[in-house]
Amino acid sequence: MAQAAAVAKPPTPPRRRRASATPRRLPYLLIAPAALLMLGFIAYPVLSVFYYSLQDYNPTKPWRNGFAGFENFTRIFTEDPLFWDTLVFSTKWVFVEVGLQLLFGLALALIVNQTFVGRALGRALVFSPWAVSGVLTSAIWVLLYNSQTGITRYLADMGIGDYGVSWLSDTSTVFPAVVVADLWRGVPFFAILILADLQSVSKDLYEAAEVDGASRFKQFIHITLPHLKDAIILSTLLRAVWEFNNVDLLYTLTGGGPAGETTTLPLYIANTSVDAHDFGYASALTTVAFVILLFCSMVYLRLSKFGGEK
């Protein structure tokens, strides 16, 4: 009996029930439809552009269609002066627009962040242009710049300038005119983001700075700006990408004219594909623009130390 008890095996512990794999996979199954839609509507067009950039593809001249290799890219950098002209103007457009929008947006955010009578109405008026679509914005400014019924007509009535002057047709005034039109819609974007970040700044910091004798300017430099660093970096990057790809406003106001003075690279791409039907070359231009934006964005985030210590 004693020997039998000594050699008896200990009781086997109850087996744990294997957890079902379905709960772990459920989140992925739920997002699968949206992921497939994104793959279809984003990944496929992007890959198609890369594919057609290596092709000669013009529906109006099918006998010329076929694999071109890197001929389109060679043509861009060695034979197409319009590419460099439009790239230079796009760079100028982005720097001027983003810089002015940031400056005015920051000023507006600081103003509407103060306590005053009618602040809610003031914020609504400041932010309302951002709610207007790009097409409607273009239509508004087309009417404002109309030489017969727009701003120039009323200025001429007051003795300022001549009748029948069109700012959008004059090479000396067209750039400031389109800049002002885009500022009207772009400034609220910066004001909204910066104001949202200003709401999170502790008022105790400003009170402590006042006790230490810091002026309003020093408070702005040493408290406000460091706190707004990430918001400013992110908003300027997003807006720079959007302004670089701006087509609707410039196309509606000037069509890239006069004499190509306001033709950006994306507008040149649109004209090449839609008007000239040269989709292969337009795809190569799009690929180059994508690489430029990707490289500049990475360098900008690296140099600005986005997400680092404030």
PDB file of C-alpha atoms in Angstrom:
ATOM      1  CA  MET A   1       0.000   0.000   0.000  1.00  0.00           C
ATOM      2  CA  ALA A   2       2.779   2.405   0.981  1.00  0.00           C
ATOM      3  CA  GLN A   3       4.741   1.613  -2.189  1.00  0.00           C
ATOM      4  CA  ALA A   4       1.650   2.075  -4.323  1.00  0.00           C
ATOM      5  CA  ALA A   5       1.034   5.461  -2.747  1.00  0.00           C
ATOM      6  CA  ALA A   6       4.680   6.457  -3.314  1.00  0.00           C
ATOM      7  CA  VAL A   7       4.594   5.699  -7.008  1.00  0.00           C
ATOM      8  CA  ALA A   8       1.180   7.184  -7.563  1.00  0.00           C
ATOM      9  CA  LYS A   9       1.221  10.055 -10.038  1.00  0.00           C
ATOM     10  CA  PRO A  10       0.140  13.461  -8.858  1.00  0.00           C
ATOM     11  CA  PRO A  11      -3.252  14.527 -10.147  1.00  0.00           C
ATOM     12  CA  THR A  12      -3.169  16.222 -13.554  1.00  0.00           C
ATOM     13  CA  PRO A  13      -4.061  19.936 -13.286  1.00  0.00           C
ATOM     14  CA  PRO A  14      -7.157  20.934 -15.228  1.00  0.00           C
ATOM     15  CA  ARG A  15      -6.446  22.165 -18.736  1.00  0.00           C
ATOM     16  CA  ARG A  16      -6.882  25.830 -19.425  1.00  0.00           C
ATOM     17  CA  ARG A  17      -9.395  26.578 -22.040  1.00  0.00           C
ATOM     18  CA  ARG A  18      -7.691  28.036 -25.062  1.00  0.00           C
ATOM     19  CA  ALA A  19      -8.741  31.587 -25.572  1.00  0.00           C
ATOM     20  CA  SER A  20     -10.653  32.077 -28.740  1.00  0.00           C
ATOM     21  CA  ALA A  21      -8.740  33.853 -31.475  1.00  0.00           C
ATOM     22  CA  THR A  22     -11.865  35.653 -32.637  1.00  0.00           C
ATOM     23  CA  PRO A  23     -11.822  38.452 -29.997  1.00  0.00           C
ATOM     24  CA  ARG A  24      -8.198  39.229 -30.872  1.00  0.00           C
ATOM     25  CA  ARG A  25      -8.989  39.402 -34.571  1.00  0.00           C
ATOM     26  CA  LEU A  26     -12.252  41.290 -34.163  1.00  0.00           C
ATOM     27  CA  PRO A  27     -10.724  44.822 -34.297  1.00  0.00           C
ATOM     28  CA  TYR A  28      -8.885  43.951 -37.518  1.00  0.00           C
ATOM     29  CA  LEU A  29     -12.024  42.474 -39.014  1.00  0.00           C
ATOM     30  CA  LEU A  30     -13.965  45.628 -38.157  1.00  0.00           C
ATOM     31  CA  ILE A  31     -11.471  47.971 -39.806  1.00  0.00           C
ATOM     32  CA  ALA A  32     -10.918  45.687 -42.795  1.00  0.00           C
ATOM     33  CA  PRO A  33     -13.671  47.254 -44.973  1.00  0.00           C
ATOM     34  CA  ALA A  34     -12.330  50.763 -44.415  1.00  0.00           C
ATOM     35  CA  ALA A  35      -8.755  49.594 -44.997  1.00  0.00           C
ATOM     36  CA  LEU A  36      -9.744  47.944 -48.284  1.00  0.00           C
ATOM     37  CA  LEU A  37     -11.524  51.095 -49.417  1.00  0.00           C
ATOM     38  CA  MET A  38      -8.472  53.205 -48.593  1.00  0.00           C
ATOM     39  CA  LEU A  39      -6.283  50.727 -50.434  1.00  0.00           C
ATOM     40  CA  GLY A  40      -8.520  50.947 -53.465  1.00  0.00           C
ATOM     41  CA  PHE A  41      -8.990  54.720 -53.526  1.00  0.00           C
ATOM     42  CA  ILE A  42      -5.476  55.780 -52.461  1.00  0.00           C
ATOM     43  CA  ALA A  43      -2.903  53.057 -53.077  1.00  0.00           C
ATOM     44  CA  TYR A  44      -4.143  52.062 -56.522  1.00  0.00           C
ATOM     45  CA  PRO A  45      -4.128  55.612 -57.989  1.00  0.00           C
ATOM     46  CA  VAL A  46      -0.667  56.274 -56.535  1.00  0.00           C
ATOM     47  CA  LEU A  47       0.737  53.090 -58.016  1.00  0.00           C
ATOM     48  CA  SER A  48      -0.979  53.886 -61.313  1.00  0.00           C
ATOM     49  CA  VAL A  49       0.781  57.247 -61.462  1.00  0.00           C
ATOM     50  CA  PHE A  50       4.150  55.566 -60.916  1.00  0.00           C
ATOM     51  CA  TYR A  51       3.304  53.049 -63.642  1.00  0.00           C
ATOM     52  CA  TYR A  52       2.198  55.612 -66.225  1.00  0.00           C
ATOM     53  CA  SER A  53       5.242  57.781 -65.480  1.00  0.00           C
ATOM     54  CA  LEU A  54       7.255  55.091 -67.272  1.00  0.00           C
ATOM     55  CA  GLN A  55       4.893  55.032 -70.243  1.00  0.00           C
ATOM     56  CA  ASP A  56       4.109  57.110 -73.291  1.00  0.00           C
ATOM     57  CA  TYR A  57       0.357  57.398 -72.854  1.00  0.00           C
ATOM     58  CA  ASN A  58      -1.750  59.796 -74.903  1.00  0.00           C
ATOM     59  CA  PRO A  59      -5.309  58.638 -75.738  1.00  0.00           C
ATOM     60  CA  THR A  60      -5.389  60.952 -78.769  1.00  0.00           C
ATOM     61  CA  LYS A  61      -2.236  59.331 -80.235  1.00  0.00           C
ATOM     62  CA  PRO A  62      -2.545  55.627 -79.395  1.00  0.00           C
ATOM     63  CA  TRP A  63       0.066  54.606 -81.983  1.00  0.00           C
ATOM     64  CA  ARG A  64       2.742  56.261 -79.826  1.00  0.00           C
ATOM     65  CA  ASN A  65       1.725  54.590 -76.580  1.00  0.00           C
ATOM     66  CA  GLY A  66       4.108  52.120 -74.996  1.00  0.00           C
ATOM     67  CA  PHE A  67       6.897  51.671 -72.504  1.00  0.00           C
ATOM     68  CA  ALA A  68       9.175  54.730 -72.342  1.00  0.00           C
ATOM     69  CA  GLY A  69      11.431  53.902 -69.415  1.00  0.00           C
ATOM     70  CA  PHE A  70      12.992  57.011 -67.939  1.00  0.00           C
ATOM     71  CA  GLU A  71      12.542  59.142 -71.057  1.00  0.00           C
ATOM     72  CA  ASN A  72       9.819  61.231 -69.412  1.00  0.00           C
ATOM     73  CA  PHE A  73      12.087  62.023 -66.461  1.00  0.00           C
ATOM     74  CA  THR A  74      14.998  62.840 -68.775  1.00  0.00           C
ATOM     75  CA  ARG A  75      12.723  65.222 -70.652  1.00  0.00           C
ATOM     76  CA  ILE A  76      11.690  66.909 -67.408  1.00  0.00           C
ATOM     77  CA  PHE A  77      15.205  67.743 -66.243  1.00  0.00           C
ATOM     78  CA  THR A  78      16.893  68.423 -69.581  1.00  0.00           C
ATOM     79  CA  GLU A  79      14.326  69.557 -72.144  1.00  0.00           C
ATOM     80  CA  ASP A  80      11.462  71.260 -70.313  1.00  0.00           C
ATOM     81  CA  PRO A  81      12.119  74.848 -69.169  1.00  0.00           C
ATOM     82  CA  LEU A  82       8.493  75.172 -68.017  1.00  0.00           C
ATOM     83  CA  PHE A  83       9.143  72.604 -65.289  1.00  0.00           C
ATOM     84  CA  TRP A  84      11.835  74.775 -63.699  1.00  0.00           C
ATOM     85  CA  ASP A  85       9.795  77.975 -64.129  1.00  0.00           C
ATOM     86  CA  THR A  86       6.721  76.465 -62.498  1.00  0.00           C
ATOM     87  CA  LEU A  87       8.799  74.885 -59.726  1.00  0.00           C
ATOM     88  CA  VAL A  88      10.393  78.254 -58.917  1.00  0.00           C
ATOM     89  CA  PHE A  89       6.997  79.956 -58.852  1.00  0.00           C
ATOM     90  CA  SER A  90       5.547  77.153 -56.701  1.00  0.00           C
ATOM     91  CA  THR A  91       8.363  77.642 -54.190  1.00  0.00           C
ATOM     92  CA  LYS A  92       7.772  81.396 -54.150  1.00  0.00           C
ATOM     93  CA  TRP A  93       4.032  80.877 -53.784  1.00  0.00           C
ATOM     94  CA  VAL A  94       4.425  78.476 -50.848  1.00  0.00           C
ATOM     95  CA  PHE A  95       6.889  80.664 -48.934  1.00  0.00           C
ATOM     96  CA  VAL A  96       4.876  83.863 -49.367  1.00  0.00           C
ATOM     97  CA  GLU A  97       1.491  82.325 -48.643  1.00  0.00           C
ATOM     98  CA  VAL A  98       2.495  80.160 -45.680  1.00  0.00           C
ATOM     99  CA  GLY A  99       4.601  82.924 -44.144  1.00  0.00           C
ATOM    100  CA  LEU A 100       1.856  85.554 -44.368  1.00  0.00           C
ATOM    101  CA  GLN A 101      -0.875  83.133 -43.289  1.00  0.00           C
ATOM    102  CA  LEU A 102       1.148  82.131 -40.235  1.00  0.00           C
ATOM    103  CA  LEU A 103       1.832  85.760 -39.314  1.00  0.00           C
ATOM    104  CA  PHE A 104      -1.775  86.935 -39.640  1.00  0.00           C
ATOM    105  CA  GLY A 105      -3.183  83.713 -38.209  1.00  0.00           C
ATOM    106  CA  LEU A 106      -1.001  84.017 -35.108  1.00  0.00           C
ATOM    107  CA  ALA A 107      -2.049  87.647 -34.658  1.00  0.00           C
ATOM    108  CA  LEU A 108      -5.744  86.799 -35.003  1.00  0.00           C
ATOM    109  CA  ALA A 109      -5.446  83.867 -32.595  1.00  0.00           C
ATOM    110  CA  LEU A 110      -3.824  86.096 -29.968  1.00  0.00           C
ATOM    111  CA  ILE A 111      -6.556  88.702 -30.430  1.00  0.00           C
ATOM    112  CA  VAL A 112      -9.568  86.380 -30.187  1.00  0.00           C
ATOM    113  CA  ASN A 113      -7.942  84.579 -27.255  1.00  0.00           C
ATOM    114  CA  GLN A 114      -8.422  87.720 -25.175  1.00  0.00           C
ATOM    115  CA  THR A 115     -11.572  88.410 -23.179  1.00  0.00           C
ATOM    116  CA  PHE A 116     -13.750  91.120 -24.717  1.00  0.00           C
ATOM    117  CA  VAL A 117     -17.394  91.842 -25.427  1.00  0.00           C
ATOM    118  CA  GLY A 118     -18.623  89.909 -28.454  1.00  0.00           C
ATOM    119  CA  ARG A 119     -15.709  87.475 -28.473  1.00  0.00           C
ATOM    120  CA  ALA A 120     -17.888  84.584 -29.690  1.00  0.00           C
ATOM    121  CA  LEU A 121     -19.102  86.636 -32.650  1.00  0.00           C
ATOM    122  CA  GLY A 122     -15.568  87.790 -33.389  1.00  0.00           C
ATOM    123  CA  ARG A 123     -14.304  84.198 -33.445  1.00  0.00           C
ATOM    124  CA  ALA A 124     -17.127  83.159 -35.756  1.00  0.00           C
ATOM    125  CA  LEU A 125     -16.306  85.959 -38.201  1.00  0.00           C
ATOM    126  CA  VAL A 126     -12.593  85.126 -38.121  1.00  0.00           C
ATOM    127  CA  PHE A 127     -13.123  81.419 -38.742  1.00  0.00           C
ATOM    128  CA  SER A 128     -15.974  81.660 -41.281  1.00  0.00           C
ATOM    129  CA  PRO A 129     -13.801  81.944 -44.446  1.00  0.00           C
ATOM    130  CA  TRP A 130     -12.297  78.527 -43.716  1.00  0.00           C
ATOM    131  CA  ALA A 131     -15.780  77.003 -43.975  1.00  0.00           C
ATOM    132  CA  VAL A 132     -16.185  78.317 -47.531  1.00  0.00           C
ATOM    133  CA  SER A 133     -15.292  75.874 -50.294  1.00  0.00           C
ATOM    134  CA  GLY A 134     -12.400  76.579 -52.634  1.00  0.00           C
ATOM    135  CA  VAL A 135     -14.682  76.923 -55.670  1.00  0.00           C
ATOM    136  CA  LEU A 136     -16.941  79.412 -53.891  1.00  0.00           C
ATOM    137  CA  THR A 137     -13.904  81.352 -52.661  1.00  0.00           C
ATOM    138  CA  SER A 138     -12.662  81.603 -56.238  1.00  0.00           C
ATOM    139  CA  ALA A 139     -16.082  82.793 -57.434  1.00  0.00           C
ATOM    140  CA  ILE A 140     -16.196  85.490 -54.740  1.00  0.00           C
ATOM    141  CA  TRP A 141     -12.786  86.877 -55.676  1.00  0.00           C
ATOM    142  CA  VAL A 142     -13.510  86.698 -59.399  1.00  0.00           C
ATOM    143  CA  LEU A 143     -16.430  89.047 -58.744  1.00  0.00           C
ATOM    144  CA  LEU A 144     -14.352  91.282 -56.466  1.00  0.00           C
ATOM    145  CA  TYR A 145     -11.605  91.619 -59.083  1.00  0.00           C
ATOM    146  CA  ASN A 146     -14.022  92.199 -61.972  1.00  0.00           C
ATOM    147  CA  SER A 147     -12.908  95.318 -63.833  1.00  0.00           C
ATOM    148  CA  GLN A 148     -16.492  96.530 -64.394  1.00  0.00           C
ATOM    149  CA  THR A 149     -18.220  95.789 -61.105  1.00  0.00           C
ATOM    150  CA  GLY A 150     -15.449  94.951 -58.642  1.00  0.00           C
ATOM    151  CA  ILE A 151     -13.006  96.750 -56.386  1.00  0.00           C
ATOM    152  CA  THR A 152     -11.236  98.671 -59.144  1.00  0.00           C
ATOM    153  CA  ARG A 153     -14.551 100.227 -60.247  1.00  0.00           C
ATOM    154  CA  TYR A 154     -15.212 101.629 -56.750  1.00  0.00           C
ATOM    155  CA  LEU A 155     -11.619 102.819 -56.403  1.00  0.00           C
ATOM    156  CA  ALA A 156     -11.920 104.601 -59.751  1.00  0.00           C
ATOM    157  CA  ASP A 157     -15.125 106.261 -58.529  1.00  0.00           C
ATOM    158  CA  MET A 158     -13.088 107.652 -55.618  1.00  0.00           C
ATOM    159  CA  GLY A 159     -10.390 108.905 -57.957  1.00  0.00           C
ATOM    160  CA  ILE A 160      -7.930 106.078 -57.257  1.00  0.00           C
ATOM    161  CA  GLY A 161      -6.761 104.415 -60.459  1.00  0.00           C
ATOM    162  CA  ASP A 162      -8.484 104.173 -63.829  1.00  0.00           C
ATOM    163  CA  TYR A 163     -11.672 102.526 -65.004  1.00  0.00           C
ATOM    164  CA  GLY A 164     -11.487  99.125 -66.663  1.00  0.00           C
ATOM    165  CA  VAL A 165      -8.253  98.074 -64.927  1.00  0.00           C
ATOM    166  CA  SER A 166      -7.981  94.344 -64.259  1.00  0.00           C
ATOM    167  CA  TRP A 167      -5.486  93.363 -61.586  1.00  0.00           C
ATOM    168  CA  LEU A 168      -5.611  89.745 -62.740  1.00  0.00           C
ATOM    169  CA  SER A 169      -4.521  90.655 -66.273  1.00  0.00           C
ATOM    170  CA  ASP A 170      -1.532  92.811 -65.325  1.00  0.00           C
ATOM    171  CA  THR A 171       1.767  91.022 -64.662  1.00  0.00           C
ATOM    172  CA  SER A 172       2.709  93.645 -62.065  1.00  0.00           C
ATOM    173  CA  THR A 173      -0.428  93.194 -59.938  1.00  0.00           C
ATOM    174  CA  VAL A 174      -1.572  89.617 -60.545  1.00  0.00           C
ATOM    175  CA  PHE A 175       0.655  88.014 -57.912  1.00  0.00           C
ATOM    176  CA  PRO A 176      -0.381  90.323 -55.028  1.00  0.00           C
ATOM    177  CA  ALA A 177      -4.015  89.934 -56.116  1.00  0.00           C
ATOM    178  CA  VAL A 178      -4.009  86.119 -55.951  1.00  0.00           C
ATOM    179  CA  VAL A 179      -2.001  86.191 -52.708  1.00  0.00           C
ATOM    180  CA  VAL A 180      -4.655  88.349 -51.024  1.00  0.00           C
ATOM    181  CA  ALA A 181      -7.427  86.079 -52.290  1.00  0.00           C
ATOM    182  CA  ASP A 182      -5.768  82.976 -50.860  1.00  0.00           C
ATOM    183  CA  LEU A 183      -4.904  84.734 -47.604  1.00  0.00           C
ATOM    184  CA  TRP A 184      -8.584  85.361 -46.983  1.00  0.00           C
ATOM    185  CA  ARG A 185      -9.234  81.635 -46.819  1.00  0.00           C
ATOM    186  CA  GLY A 186      -5.910  80.395 -45.446  1.00  0.00           C
ATOM    187  CA  VAL A 187      -5.442  82.673 -42.429  1.00  0.00           C
ATOM    188  CA  PRO A 188      -8.346  81.145 -40.423  1.00  0.00           C
ATOM    189  CA  PHE A 189      -6.705  77.704 -40.656  1.00  0.00           C
ATOM    190  CA  PHE A 190      -3.703  78.930 -38.673  1.00  0.00           C
ATOM    191  CA  ALA A 191      -5.899  80.948 -36.328  1.00  0.00           C
ATOM    192  CA  ILE A 192      -8.011  77.886 -35.468  1.00  0.00           C
ATOM    193  CA  LEU A 193      -5.068  75.577 -34.729  1.00  0.00           C
ATOM    194  CA  ILE A 194      -3.073  78.166 -32.813  1.00  0.00           C
ATOM    195  CA  LEU A 195      -6.082  79.294 -30.763  1.00  0.00           C
ATOM    196  CA  ALA A 196      -6.809  75.678 -29.818  1.00  0.00           C
ATOM    197  CA  ASP A 197      -3.253  75.330 -28.508  1.00  0.00           C
ATOM    198  CA  LEU A 198      -3.396  78.681 -26.726  1.00  0.00           C
ATOM    199  CA  GLN A 199      -6.353  77.444 -24.683  1.00  0.00           C
ATOM    200  CA  SER A 200      -4.093  74.876 -23.012  1.00  0.00           C
ATOM    201  CA  VAL A 201      -1.462  77.353 -21.806  1.00  0.00           C
ATOM    202  CA  SER A 202      -1.648  77.661 -18.020  1.00  0.00           C
ATOM    203  CA  LYS A 203      -2.450  81.187 -16.867  1.00  0.00           C
ATOM    204  CA  ASP A 204      -0.291  80.565 -13.811  1.00  0.00           C
ATOM    205  CA  LEU A 205       2.763  80.878 -16.061  1.00  0.00           C
ATOM    206  CA  TYR A 206       1.761  84.365 -17.142  1.00  0.00           C
ATOM    207  CA  GLU A 207       0.910  85.400 -13.588  1.00  0.00           C
ATOM    208  CA  ALA A 208       4.304  84.182 -12.361  1.00  0.00           C
ATOM    209  CA  ALA A 209       6.006  86.040 -15.212  1.00  0.00           C
ATOM    210  CA  GLU A 210       4.180  89.254 -14.310  1.00  0.00           C
ATOM    211  CA  VAL A 211       5.279  88.895 -10.700  1.00  0.00           C
ATOM    212  CA  ASP A 212       8.866  88.560 -11.916  1.00  0.00           C
ATOM    213  CA  GLY A 213       8.465  91.749 -13.944  1.00  0.00           C
ATOM    214  CA  ALA A 214       8.400  90.198 -17.432  1.00  0.00           C
ATOM    215  CA  SER A 215       6.868  92.377 -20.122  1.00  0.00           C
ATOM    216  CA  ARG A 216       4.163  91.222 -22.531  1.00  0.00           C
ATOM    217  CA  PHE A 217       6.770  90.765 -25.254  1.00  0.00           C
ATOM    218  CA  LYS A 218       8.990  88.595 -23.043  1.00  0.00           C
ATOM    219  CA  GLN A 219       5.975  86.521 -22.017  1.00  0.00           C
ATOM    220  CA  PHE A 220       5.185  85.978 -25.670  1.00  0.00           C
ATOM    221  CA  ILE A 221       8.772  84.974 -26.522  1.00  0.00           C
ATOM    222  CA  HIS A 222       9.487  82.739 -23.522  1.00  0.00           C
ATOM    223  CA  ILE A 223       6.032  81.273 -22.752  1.00  0.00           C
ATOM    224  CA  THR A 224       3.650  81.509 -25.701  1.00  0.00           C
ATOM    225  CA  LEU A 225       5.951  80.695 -28.615  1.00  0.00           C
ATOM    226  CA  PRO A 226       7.649  77.653 -26.998  1.00  0.00           C
ATOM    227  CA  HIS A 227       4.225  76.247 -26.150  1.00  0.00           C
ATOM    228  CA  LEU A 228       3.008  76.792 -29.727  1.00  0.00           C
ATOM    229  CA  LYS A 229       6.083  75.218 -31.318  1.00  0.00           C
ATOM    230  CA  ASP A 230       4.554  71.876 -32.345  1.00  0.00           C
ATOM    231  CA  ALA A 231       1.283  73.470 -33.459  1.00  0.00           C
ATOM    232  CA  ILE A 232       3.154  75.948 -35.653  1.00  0.00           C
ATOM    233  CA  ILE A 233       5.391  73.257 -37.157  1.00  0.00           C
ATOM    234  CA  LEU A 234       2.479  70.954 -37.968  1.00  0.00           C
ATOM    235  CA  SER A 235       0.223  73.699 -39.348  1.00  0.00           C
ATOM    236  CA  THR A 236       2.954  75.182 -41.548  1.00  0.00           C
ATOM    237  CA  LEU A 237       3.837  71.750 -42.939  1.00  0.00           C
ATOM    238  CA  LEU A 238       0.226  70.884 -43.738  1.00  0.00           C
ATOM    239  CA  ARG A 239      -0.454  74.279 -45.242  1.00  0.00           C
ATOM    240  CA  ALA A 240       2.744  74.197 -47.299  1.00  0.00           C
ATOM    241  CA  VAL A 241       1.709  70.894 -48.860  1.00  0.00           C
ATOM    242  CA  TRP A 242      -1.774  72.225 -49.574  1.00  0.00           C
ATOM    243  CA  GLU A 243      -0.491  75.470 -51.055  1.00  0.00           C
ATOM    244  CA  PHE A 244       1.998  73.616 -53.226  1.00  0.00           C
ATOM    245  CA  ASN A 245      -0.903  71.552 -54.591  1.00  0.00           C
ATOM    246  CA  ASN A 246      -3.204  74.566 -54.940  1.00  0.00           C
ATOM    247  CA  VAL A 247      -4.950  74.401 -58.301  1.00  0.00           C
ATOM    248  CA  ASP A 248      -8.581  75.511 -57.972  1.00  0.00           C
ATOM    249  CA  LEU A 249      -8.005  79.116 -56.891  1.00  0.00           C
ATOM    250  CA  LEU A 250      -5.262  79.930 -59.393  1.00  0.00           C
ATOM    251  CA  TYR A 251      -7.002  78.082 -62.205  1.00  0.00           C
ATOM    252  CA  THR A 252     -10.275  79.960 -61.626  1.00  0.00           C
ATOM    253  CA  LEU A 253      -8.740  83.402 -61.109  1.00  0.00           C
ATOM    254  CA  THR A 254      -5.992  83.454 -63.712  1.00  0.00           C
ATOM    255  CA  GLY A 255      -5.763  80.069 -65.432  1.00  0.00           C
ATOM    256  CA  GLY A 256      -2.014  80.308 -64.842  1.00  0.00           C
ATOM    257  CA  GLY A 257      -1.704  83.636 -66.667  1.00  0.00           C
ATOM    258  CA  PRO A 258      -1.047  86.243 -67.672  1.00  0.00           C
ATOM    259  CA  ALA A 259       1.846  84.879 -69.747  1.00  0.00           C
ATOM    260  CA  GLY A 260       2.282  81.976 -67.313  1.00  0.00           C
ATOM    261  CA  GLU A 261       3.049  84.300 -64.381  1.00  0.00           C
ATOM    262  CA  THR A 262       0.912  82.313 -61.939  1.00  0.00           C
ATOM    263  CA  THR A 263       1.411  78.743 -63.188  1.00  0.00           C
ATOM    264  CA  THR A 264       2.386  76.420 -60.370  1.00  0.00           C
ATOM    265  CA  LEU A 265       3.770  72.936 -60.933  1.00  0.00           C
ATOM    266  CA  PRO A 266       0.451  71.196 -60.093  1.00  0.00           C
ATOM    267  CA  LEU A 267      -1.379  73.574 -62.447  1.00  0.00           C
ATOM    268  CA  TYR A 268       1.157  72.763 -65.153  1.00  0.00           C
ATOM    269  CA  ILE A 269       0.529  69.059 -64.492  1.00  0.00           C
ATOM    270  CA  ALA A 270      -3.225  69.604 -64.793  1.00  0.00           C
ATOM    271  CA  ASN A 271      -2.820  71.457 -68.094  1.00  0.00           C
ATOM    272  CA  THR A 272      -0.484  68.768 -69.435  1.00  0.00           C
ATOM    273  CA  SER A 273      -2.879  65.949 -68.616  1.00  0.00           C
ATOM    274  CA  VAL A 274      -6.301  67.509 -69.203  1.00  0.00           C
ATOM    275  CA  ASP A 275      -5.558  69.896 -72.076  1.00  0.00           C
ATOM    276  CA  ALA A 276      -2.646  68.181 -73.856  1.00  0.00           C
ATOM    277  CA  HIS A 277      -3.775  64.617 -72.950  1.00  0.00           C
ATOM    278  CA  ASP A 278      -0.141  63.684 -72.277  1.00  0.00           C
ATOM    279  CA  PHE A 279      -0.873  61.517 -69.249  1.00  0.00           C
ATOM    280  CA  GLY A 280       2.473  59.726 -69.284  1.00  0.00           C
ATOM    281  CA  TYR A 281       4.474  62.921 -69.021  1.00  0.00           C
ATOM    282  CA  ALA A 282       1.999  64.383 -66.502  1.00  0.00           C
ATOM    283  CA  SER A 283       2.431  61.254 -64.364  1.00  0.00           C
ATOM    284  CA  ALA A 284       6.204  61.709 -64.450  1.00  0.00           C
ATOM    285  CA  LEU A 285       5.772  65.344 -63.359  1.00  0.00           C
ATOM    286  CA  THR A 286       3.497  64.183 -60.553  1.00  0.00           C
ATOM    287  CA  THR A 287       6.069  61.631 -59.412  1.00  0.00           C
ATOM    288  CA  VAL A 288       8.782  64.296 -59.302  1.00  0.00           C
ATOM    289  CA  ALA A 289       6.479  66.630 -57.345  1.00  0.00           C
ATOM    290  CA  PHE A 290       5.727  63.813 -54.880  1.00  0.00           C
ATOM    291  CA  VAL A 291       9.429  63.132 -54.305  1.00  0.00           C
ATOM    292  CA  ILE A 292      10.108  66.869 -53.812  1.00  0.00           C
ATOM    293  CA  LEU A 293       7.315  67.204 -51.243  1.00  0.00           C
ATOM    294  CA  LEU A 294       8.365  64.033 -49.409  1.00  0.00           C
ATOM    295  CA  PHE A 295      12.004  65.102 -49.223  1.00  0.00           C
ATOM    296  CA  CYS A 296      11.207  68.666 -48.103  1.00  0.00           C
ATOM    297  CA  SER A 297       8.742  67.420 -45.466  1.00  0.00           C
ATOM    298  CA  MET A 298      11.285  65.016 -43.985  1.00  0.00           C
ATOM    299  CA  VAL A 299      14.002  67.681 -43.905  1.00  0.00           C
ATOM    300  CA  TYR A 300      11.616  70.215 -42.357  1.00  0.00           C
ATOM    301  CA  LEU A 301      10.499  67.852 -39.597  1.00  0.00           C
ATOM    302  CA  ARG A 302      14.110  66.879 -38.931  1.00  0.00           C
ATOM    303  CA  LEU A 303      15.393  70.445 -38.696  1.00  0.00           C
ATOM    304  CA  SER A 304      12.434  71.707 -36.675  1.00  0.00           C
ATOM    305  CA  LYS A 305      12.720  68.801 -34.175  1.00  0.00           C
ATOM    306  CA  PHE A 306       8.977  68.249 -34.237  1.00  0.00           C
ATOM    307  CA  GLY A 307       7.761  66.492 -31.082  1.00  0.00           C
ATOM    308  CA  GLY A 308      10.928  67.307 -29.150  1.00  0.00           C
ATOM    309  CA  GLU A 309      11.335  69.360 -26.018  1.00  0.00           C
ATOM    310  CA  LYS A 310       9.734  72.790 -26.090  1.00  0.00           C
TER     311      LYS A 310
END
